[in-house]
Every structure is written in C-alpha cells, then in structure tokens.
mmCIF file of C-alpha atoms and ligand atoms in Angstrom:
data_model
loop_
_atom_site.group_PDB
_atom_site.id
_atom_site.type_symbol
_atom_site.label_atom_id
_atom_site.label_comp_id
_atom_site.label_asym_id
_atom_site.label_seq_id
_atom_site.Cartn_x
_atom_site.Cartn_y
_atom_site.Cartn_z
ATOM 1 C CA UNK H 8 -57.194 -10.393 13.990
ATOM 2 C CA UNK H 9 -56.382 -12.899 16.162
ATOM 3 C CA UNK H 10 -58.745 -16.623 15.844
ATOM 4 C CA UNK H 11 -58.365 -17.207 19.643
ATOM 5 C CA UNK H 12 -56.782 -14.971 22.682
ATOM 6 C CA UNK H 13 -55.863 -16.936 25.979
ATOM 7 C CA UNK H 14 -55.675 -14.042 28.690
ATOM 8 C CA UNK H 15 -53.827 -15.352 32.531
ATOM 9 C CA UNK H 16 -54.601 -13.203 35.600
ATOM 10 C CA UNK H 17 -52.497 -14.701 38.642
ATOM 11 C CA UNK H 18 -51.399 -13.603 41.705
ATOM 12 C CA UNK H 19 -51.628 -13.852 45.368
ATOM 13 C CA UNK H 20 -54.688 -14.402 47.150
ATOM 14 C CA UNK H 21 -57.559 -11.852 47.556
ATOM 15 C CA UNK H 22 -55.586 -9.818 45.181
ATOM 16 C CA UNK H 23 -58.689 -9.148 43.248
ATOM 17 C CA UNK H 24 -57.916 -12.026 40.486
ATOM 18 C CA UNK H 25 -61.449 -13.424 40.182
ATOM 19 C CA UNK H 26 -63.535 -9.881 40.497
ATOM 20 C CA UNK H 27 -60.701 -8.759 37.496
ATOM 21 C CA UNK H 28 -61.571 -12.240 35.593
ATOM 22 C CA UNK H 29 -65.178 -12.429 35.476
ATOM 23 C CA UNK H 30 -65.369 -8.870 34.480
ATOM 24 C CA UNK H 31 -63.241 -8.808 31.943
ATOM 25 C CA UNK H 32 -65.172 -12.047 30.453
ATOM 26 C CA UNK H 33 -67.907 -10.236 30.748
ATOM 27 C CA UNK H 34 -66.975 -8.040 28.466
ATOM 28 C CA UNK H 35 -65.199 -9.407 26.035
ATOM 29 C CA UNK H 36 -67.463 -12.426 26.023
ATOM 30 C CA UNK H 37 -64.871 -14.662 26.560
ATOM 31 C CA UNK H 38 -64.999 -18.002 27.993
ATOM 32 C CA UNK H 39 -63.800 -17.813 32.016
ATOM 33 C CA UNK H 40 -61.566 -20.402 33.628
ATOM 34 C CA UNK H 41 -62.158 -19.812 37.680
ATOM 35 C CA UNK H 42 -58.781 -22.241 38.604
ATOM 36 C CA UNK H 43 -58.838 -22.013 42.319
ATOM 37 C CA UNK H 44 -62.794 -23.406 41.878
ATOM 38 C CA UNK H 45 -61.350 -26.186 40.096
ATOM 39 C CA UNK H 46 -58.680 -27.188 43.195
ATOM 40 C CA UNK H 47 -62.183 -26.451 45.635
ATOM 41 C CA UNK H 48 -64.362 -28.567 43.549
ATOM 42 C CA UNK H 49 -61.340 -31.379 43.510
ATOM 43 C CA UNK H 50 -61.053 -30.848 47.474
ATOM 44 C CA UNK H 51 -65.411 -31.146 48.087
ATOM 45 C CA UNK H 52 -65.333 -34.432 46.153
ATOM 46 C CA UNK H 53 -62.159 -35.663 47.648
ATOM 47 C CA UNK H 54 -64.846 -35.173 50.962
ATOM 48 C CA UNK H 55 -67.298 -37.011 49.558
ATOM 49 C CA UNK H 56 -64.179 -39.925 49.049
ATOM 50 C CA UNK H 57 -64.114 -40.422 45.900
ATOM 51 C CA UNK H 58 -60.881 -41.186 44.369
ATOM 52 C CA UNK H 59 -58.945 -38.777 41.756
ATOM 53 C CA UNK H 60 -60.168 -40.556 38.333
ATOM 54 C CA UNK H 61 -63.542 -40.335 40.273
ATOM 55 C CA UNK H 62 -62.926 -36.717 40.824
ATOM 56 C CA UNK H 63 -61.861 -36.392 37.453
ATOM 57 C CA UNK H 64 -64.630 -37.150 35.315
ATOM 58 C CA UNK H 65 -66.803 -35.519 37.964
ATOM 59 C CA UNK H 66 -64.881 -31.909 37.751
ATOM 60 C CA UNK H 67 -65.302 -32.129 33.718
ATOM 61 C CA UNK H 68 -68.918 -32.196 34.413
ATOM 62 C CA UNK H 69 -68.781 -28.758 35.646
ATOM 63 C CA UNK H 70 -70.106 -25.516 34.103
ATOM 64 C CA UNK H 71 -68.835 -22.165 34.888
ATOM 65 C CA UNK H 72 -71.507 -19.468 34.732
ATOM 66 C CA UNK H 73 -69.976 -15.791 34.930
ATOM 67 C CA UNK H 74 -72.305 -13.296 36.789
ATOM 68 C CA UNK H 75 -71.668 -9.750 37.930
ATOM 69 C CA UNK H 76 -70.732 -10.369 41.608
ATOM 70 C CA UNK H 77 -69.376 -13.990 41.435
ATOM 71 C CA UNK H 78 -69.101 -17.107 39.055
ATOM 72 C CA UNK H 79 -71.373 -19.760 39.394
ATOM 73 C CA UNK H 80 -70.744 -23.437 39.770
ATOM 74 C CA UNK H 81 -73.299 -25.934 38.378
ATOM 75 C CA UNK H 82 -72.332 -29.786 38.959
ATOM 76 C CA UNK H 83 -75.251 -31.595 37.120
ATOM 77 C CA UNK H 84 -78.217 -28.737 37.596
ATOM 78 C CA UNK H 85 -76.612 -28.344 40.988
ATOM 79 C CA UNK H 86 -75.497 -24.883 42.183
ATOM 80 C CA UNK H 87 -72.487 -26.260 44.335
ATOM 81 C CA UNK H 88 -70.947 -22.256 44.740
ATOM 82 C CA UNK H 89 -71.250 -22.365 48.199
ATOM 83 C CA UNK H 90 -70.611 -25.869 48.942
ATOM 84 C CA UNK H 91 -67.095 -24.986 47.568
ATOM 85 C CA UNK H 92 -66.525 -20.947 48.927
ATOM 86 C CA UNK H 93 -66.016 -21.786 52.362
ATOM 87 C CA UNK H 94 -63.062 -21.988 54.378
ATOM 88 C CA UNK H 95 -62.886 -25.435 55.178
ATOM 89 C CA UNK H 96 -62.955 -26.540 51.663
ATOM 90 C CA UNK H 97 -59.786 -23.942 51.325
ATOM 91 C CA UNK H 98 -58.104 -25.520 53.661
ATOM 92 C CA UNK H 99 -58.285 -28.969 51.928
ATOM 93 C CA UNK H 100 -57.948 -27.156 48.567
ATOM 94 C CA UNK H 101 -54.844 -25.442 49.814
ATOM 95 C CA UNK H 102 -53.278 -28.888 50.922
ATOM 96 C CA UNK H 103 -54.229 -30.655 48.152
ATOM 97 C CA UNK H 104 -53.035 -28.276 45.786
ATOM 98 C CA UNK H 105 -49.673 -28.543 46.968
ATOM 99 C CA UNK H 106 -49.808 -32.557 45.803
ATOM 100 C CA UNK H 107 -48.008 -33.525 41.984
ATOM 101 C CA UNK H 108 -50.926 -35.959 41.987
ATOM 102 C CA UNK H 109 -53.771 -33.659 42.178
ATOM 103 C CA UNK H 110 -52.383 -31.057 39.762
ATOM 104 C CA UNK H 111 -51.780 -33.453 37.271
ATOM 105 C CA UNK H 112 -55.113 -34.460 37.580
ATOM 106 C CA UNK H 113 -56.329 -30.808 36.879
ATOM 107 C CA UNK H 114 -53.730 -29.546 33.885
ATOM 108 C CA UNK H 115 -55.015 -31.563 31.242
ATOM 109 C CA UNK H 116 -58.811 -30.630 32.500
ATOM 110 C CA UNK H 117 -57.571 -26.324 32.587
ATOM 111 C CA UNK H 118 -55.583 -26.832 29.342
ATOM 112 C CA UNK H 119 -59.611 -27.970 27.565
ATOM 113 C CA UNK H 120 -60.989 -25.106 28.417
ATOM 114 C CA UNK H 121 -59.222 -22.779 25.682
ATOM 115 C CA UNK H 122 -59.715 -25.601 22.997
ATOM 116 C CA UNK H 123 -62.181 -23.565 20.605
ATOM 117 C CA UNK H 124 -62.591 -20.654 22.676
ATOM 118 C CA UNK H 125 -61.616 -17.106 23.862
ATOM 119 C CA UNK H 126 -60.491 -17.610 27.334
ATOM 120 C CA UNK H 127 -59.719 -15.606 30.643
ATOM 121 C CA UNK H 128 -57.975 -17.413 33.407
ATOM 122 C CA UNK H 129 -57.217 -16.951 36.243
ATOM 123 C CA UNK H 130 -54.932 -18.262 39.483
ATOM 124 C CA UNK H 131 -51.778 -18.733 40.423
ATOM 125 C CA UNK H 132 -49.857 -20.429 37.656
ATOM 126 C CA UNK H 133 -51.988 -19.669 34.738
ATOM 127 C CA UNK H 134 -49.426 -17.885 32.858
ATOM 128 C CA UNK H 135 -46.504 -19.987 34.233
ATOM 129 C CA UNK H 136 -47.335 -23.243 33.870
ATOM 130 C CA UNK H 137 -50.995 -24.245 32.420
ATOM 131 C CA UNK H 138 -50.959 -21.499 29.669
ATOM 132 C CA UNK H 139 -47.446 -20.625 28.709
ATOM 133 C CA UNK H 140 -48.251 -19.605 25.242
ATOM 134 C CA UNK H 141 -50.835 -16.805 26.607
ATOM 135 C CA UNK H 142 -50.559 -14.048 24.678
ATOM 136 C CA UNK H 143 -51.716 -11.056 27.190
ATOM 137 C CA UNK H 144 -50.377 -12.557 31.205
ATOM 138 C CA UNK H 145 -51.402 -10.199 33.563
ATOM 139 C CA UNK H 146 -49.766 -10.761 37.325
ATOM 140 C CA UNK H 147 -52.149 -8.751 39.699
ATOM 141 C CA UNK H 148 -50.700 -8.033 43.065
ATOM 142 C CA UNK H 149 -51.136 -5.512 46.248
ATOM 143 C CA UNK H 150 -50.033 -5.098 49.434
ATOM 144 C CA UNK H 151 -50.663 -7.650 52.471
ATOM 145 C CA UNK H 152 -52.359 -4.599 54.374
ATOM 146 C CA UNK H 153 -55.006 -3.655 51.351
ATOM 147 C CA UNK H 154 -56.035 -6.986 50.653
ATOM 148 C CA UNK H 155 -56.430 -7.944 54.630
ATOM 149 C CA UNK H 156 -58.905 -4.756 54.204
ATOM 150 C CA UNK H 157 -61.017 -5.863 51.115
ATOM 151 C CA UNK H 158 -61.453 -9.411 52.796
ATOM 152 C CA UNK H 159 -62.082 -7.604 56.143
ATOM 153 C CA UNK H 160 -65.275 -6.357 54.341
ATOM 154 C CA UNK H 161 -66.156 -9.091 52.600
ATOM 155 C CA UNK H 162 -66.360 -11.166 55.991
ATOM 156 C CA UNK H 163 -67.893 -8.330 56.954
ATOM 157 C CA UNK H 164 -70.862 -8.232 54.522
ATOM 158 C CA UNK H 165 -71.496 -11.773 55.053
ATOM 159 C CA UNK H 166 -72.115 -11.499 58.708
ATOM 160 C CA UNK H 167 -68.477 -12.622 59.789
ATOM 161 C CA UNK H 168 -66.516 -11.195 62.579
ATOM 162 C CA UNK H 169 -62.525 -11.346 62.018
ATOM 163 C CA UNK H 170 -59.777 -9.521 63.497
ATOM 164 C CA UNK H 171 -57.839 -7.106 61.140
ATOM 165 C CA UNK H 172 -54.570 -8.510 62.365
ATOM 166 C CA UNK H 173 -54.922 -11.780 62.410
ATOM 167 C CA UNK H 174 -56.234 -11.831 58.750
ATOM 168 C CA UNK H 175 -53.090 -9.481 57.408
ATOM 169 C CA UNK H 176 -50.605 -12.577 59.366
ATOM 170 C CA UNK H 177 -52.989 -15.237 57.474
ATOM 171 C CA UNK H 178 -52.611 -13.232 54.039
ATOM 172 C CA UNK H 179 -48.946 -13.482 54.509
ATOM 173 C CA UNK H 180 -48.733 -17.107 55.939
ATOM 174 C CA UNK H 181 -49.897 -17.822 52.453
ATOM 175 C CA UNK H 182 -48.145 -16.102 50.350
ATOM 176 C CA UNK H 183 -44.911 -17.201 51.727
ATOM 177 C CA UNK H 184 -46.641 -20.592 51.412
ATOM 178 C CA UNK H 185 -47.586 -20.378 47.854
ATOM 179 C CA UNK H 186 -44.458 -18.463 46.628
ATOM 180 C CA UNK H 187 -41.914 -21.290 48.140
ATOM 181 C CA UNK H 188 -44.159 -24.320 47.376
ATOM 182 C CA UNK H 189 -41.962 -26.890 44.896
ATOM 183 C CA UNK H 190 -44.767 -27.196 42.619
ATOM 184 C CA UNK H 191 -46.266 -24.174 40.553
ATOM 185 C CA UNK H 192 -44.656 -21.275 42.675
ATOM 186 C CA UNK H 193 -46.362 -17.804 43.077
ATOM 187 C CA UNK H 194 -44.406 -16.363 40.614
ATOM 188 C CA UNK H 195 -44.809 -13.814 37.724
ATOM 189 C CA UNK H 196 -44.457 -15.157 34.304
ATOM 190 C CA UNK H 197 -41.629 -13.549 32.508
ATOM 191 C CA UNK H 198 -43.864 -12.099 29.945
ATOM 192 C CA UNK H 199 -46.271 -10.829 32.213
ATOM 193 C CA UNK H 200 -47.743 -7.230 32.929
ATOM 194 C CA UNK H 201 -47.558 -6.738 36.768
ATOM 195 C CA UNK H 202 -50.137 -4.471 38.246
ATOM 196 C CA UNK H 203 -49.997 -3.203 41.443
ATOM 197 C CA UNK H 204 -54.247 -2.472 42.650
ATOM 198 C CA UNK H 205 -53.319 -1.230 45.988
ATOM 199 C CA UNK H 206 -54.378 2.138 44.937
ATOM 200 C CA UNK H 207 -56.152 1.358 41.919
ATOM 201 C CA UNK H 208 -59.809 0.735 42.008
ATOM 202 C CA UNK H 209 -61.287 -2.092 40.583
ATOM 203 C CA UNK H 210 -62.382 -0.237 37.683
ATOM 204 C CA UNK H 211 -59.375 1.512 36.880
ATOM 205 C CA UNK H 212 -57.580 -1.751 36.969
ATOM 206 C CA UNK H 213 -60.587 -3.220 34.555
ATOM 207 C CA UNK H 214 -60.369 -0.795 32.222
ATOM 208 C CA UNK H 215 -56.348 -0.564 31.883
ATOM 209 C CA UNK H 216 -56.997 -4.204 31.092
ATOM 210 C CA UNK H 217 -59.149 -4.010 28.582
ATOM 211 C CA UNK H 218 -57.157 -1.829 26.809
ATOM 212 C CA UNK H 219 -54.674 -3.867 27.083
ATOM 213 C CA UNK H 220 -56.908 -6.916 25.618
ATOM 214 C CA UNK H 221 -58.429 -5.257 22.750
ATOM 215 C CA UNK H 222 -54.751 -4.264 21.369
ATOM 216 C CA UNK H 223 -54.081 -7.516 21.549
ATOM 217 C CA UNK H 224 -57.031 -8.291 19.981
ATOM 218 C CA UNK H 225 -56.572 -6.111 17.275
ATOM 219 C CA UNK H 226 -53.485 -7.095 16.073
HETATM 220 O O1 DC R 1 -58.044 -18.776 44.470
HETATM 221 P P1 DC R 1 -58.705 -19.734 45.425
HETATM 222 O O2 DC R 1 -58.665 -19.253 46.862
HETATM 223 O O3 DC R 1 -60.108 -20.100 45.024
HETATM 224 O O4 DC R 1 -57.827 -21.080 45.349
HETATM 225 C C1 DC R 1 -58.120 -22.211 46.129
HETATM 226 C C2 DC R 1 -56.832 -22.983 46.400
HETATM 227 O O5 DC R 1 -56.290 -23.557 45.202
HETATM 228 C C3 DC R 1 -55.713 -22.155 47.021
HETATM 229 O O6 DC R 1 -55.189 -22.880 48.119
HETATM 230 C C4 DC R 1 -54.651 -22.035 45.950
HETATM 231 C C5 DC R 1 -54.913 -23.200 45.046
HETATM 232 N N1 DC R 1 -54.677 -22.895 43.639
HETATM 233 C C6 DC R 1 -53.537 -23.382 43.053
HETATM 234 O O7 DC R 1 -52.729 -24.031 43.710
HETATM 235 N N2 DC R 1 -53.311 -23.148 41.723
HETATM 236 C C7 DC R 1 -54.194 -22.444 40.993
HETATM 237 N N3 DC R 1 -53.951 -22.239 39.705
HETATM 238 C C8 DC R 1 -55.363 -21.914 41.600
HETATM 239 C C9 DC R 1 -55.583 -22.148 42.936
#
C-alpha cells in the first residue's frame, strides 16, 4: 500500500472541480488543497495592500475546512469564505494569476500541503505543474452550455439574476483565456484521466473516481 497518494482534479471553470474535490476528501479522509482559494485569498490581501511576502506568510496562516456543500476558509479564527467567493475578488484573482510573480509566490506554499499527508487538489495546473509526480490526475471537463447551466442555478439559489447567454460567452471568454495564458496553461496532464460530466451526475462522476482512487490505493 501506498505511504502517501497525491490526487489532481483540474479543469476549466465551473466544471465541477471543487464539488468533485471536497467530496472525494471527504471520503477518503484526505487532506484537500482548494487552489483557486489560494489565488482569491492572495487577490483579498493584495486589497488590503499588503505586499507579496506580506501575503505570503499571511496565506500560510490559512486552514482549509472541507464541509459537504463548500470548503471553509479560516484566516486566524476568521471565516473569510465569503470575503473571497465573490466576483470581484475573481476578477483580481484572475489577473493576478496570470503574473510569474504571484505564482511563484503560491508553488512553494501548494507544494506544503502534501508534505505528510494524503492530498486532493484541485485547479488548473495541479497535475501539470505543482504536482507532476501525482499518481491518480484526473482532468474534469464539460461543455460551455452545461456548465453556463449549473452556474445559472447557482446564481440562481443565491438570489442572483444572470442572463443564460451572457454567462455561456463569459464561460468561454475564460477558457480561451486560461488555455492560451503563457504561464500554467489549461491543459491536461499527459498522464491524466479526462472525464467528460456533461452527462454524468455528480455522483456518478464521484463514484467512478473513487474507484479509481482506491485501486490506486491498493496497489
Ligand atoms: O477556481 P477558482 O475560480 O476559485 O480560481 C480563481 C482564479 O485563480 C481563477 O482566475 C483561476 C486562477 N487559478 C489559477 O490560475 N491556477 C490554479 N491552480 C487555480 C486557480
């Protein structure tokens, strides 16, 4: 049996990546690495102008607590979840992101978090670049359409009015952004197992993948 098992989930955005993540942590009682929180977290104290040491030390501060319906986000007692899930702090994540500067700052910071444990990662160059030596790299993808649908409702549920159309042309505004980008592409790791959830349900998806985990596991 394996001592330690680094599992990647990446892929485009609202693909389903984080739901997939945090469940399959869940079960396996692995340890969770929520990526895309780290580049929000980096953008929120970038707002609050500190500099990117400062951010730094304050982003290894964090703890990541998996629940059911979303991870949780402590900075010092703090609950900063929503401070960070919003959609101007995407914006400045998604811009920052794109610097060498900031994602050096992060790699060493993502690279800790599978020192002594069982991890499951997830974002959009887990397997690629952070985590090479993964041993199970899943790349989870689905159409533009399906996605634009499951964020329709999520909007939804929280209260938010958006138009169907214009979310399917944001969906693939960024992907083409974060598939041509210089640093860390959208791409699949070589190695990887690409799933396609458009007509998969999130627990047929979670339950192909833990299959796929526990023979890993196993072996
Ligand atoms: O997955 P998310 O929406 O929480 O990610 C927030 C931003 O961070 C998004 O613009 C993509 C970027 N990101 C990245 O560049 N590399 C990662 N490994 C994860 C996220």
């Amino acid at each position: 049996m394996n001592n330690r098992l680094v599992i990647t989930i990446d892929g485009p955005s609202a693909a389903g990546k984080g739901c997939l993540a945090r469940n399959l942590a869940l079960f396996l009682d692995f340890s969770i690495l929520d990526s895309g929180a780290l580049y929000r977290a980096f953008a929120y104290f970038h707002n609050q102008g500190l500099n990117n040491k400062e951010i730094e030390s304050s982003i290894e501060k964090l703890m990541f607590i998996p629940e059911k319906d979303d991870t949780k986000i402590f900075y010092e007692d703090t609950d900063i979840t929503s401070s960070i899930r919003n959609e101007e702090i995407a914006k400045v994540a998604s811009e920052l992101s794109a610097l060498s500067d900031t994602r050096k700052s992060l790699i060493d910071i993502q690279r800790n978090f599978m020192r002594s444990n069982n991890l499951v990662a997830d974002g959009r160059d887990m397997g690629t670049v952070v985590f090479p030596e993964a041993e199970l790299k899943i790349f989870l993808v689905a159409s533009a359409e399906v996605r634009a649908k499951r964020r329709y409702l999520e909007l939804q549920n929280r209260g938010q009015e958006v138009n169907m159309r214009d979310l399917i042309a944001d969906i693939e505004a960024r992907d083409m952004k974060d598939k041509t980008r210089t640093l860390s592409p959208l791409i699949p790791a070589e190695e990887s197992i690409i799933i396609d959830s458009s007509t998969m349900s999130l627990d047929e998806v979670l339950s192909f993948t833990k299959k796929l985990a526990k023979k890993e596991l196993n072996k």
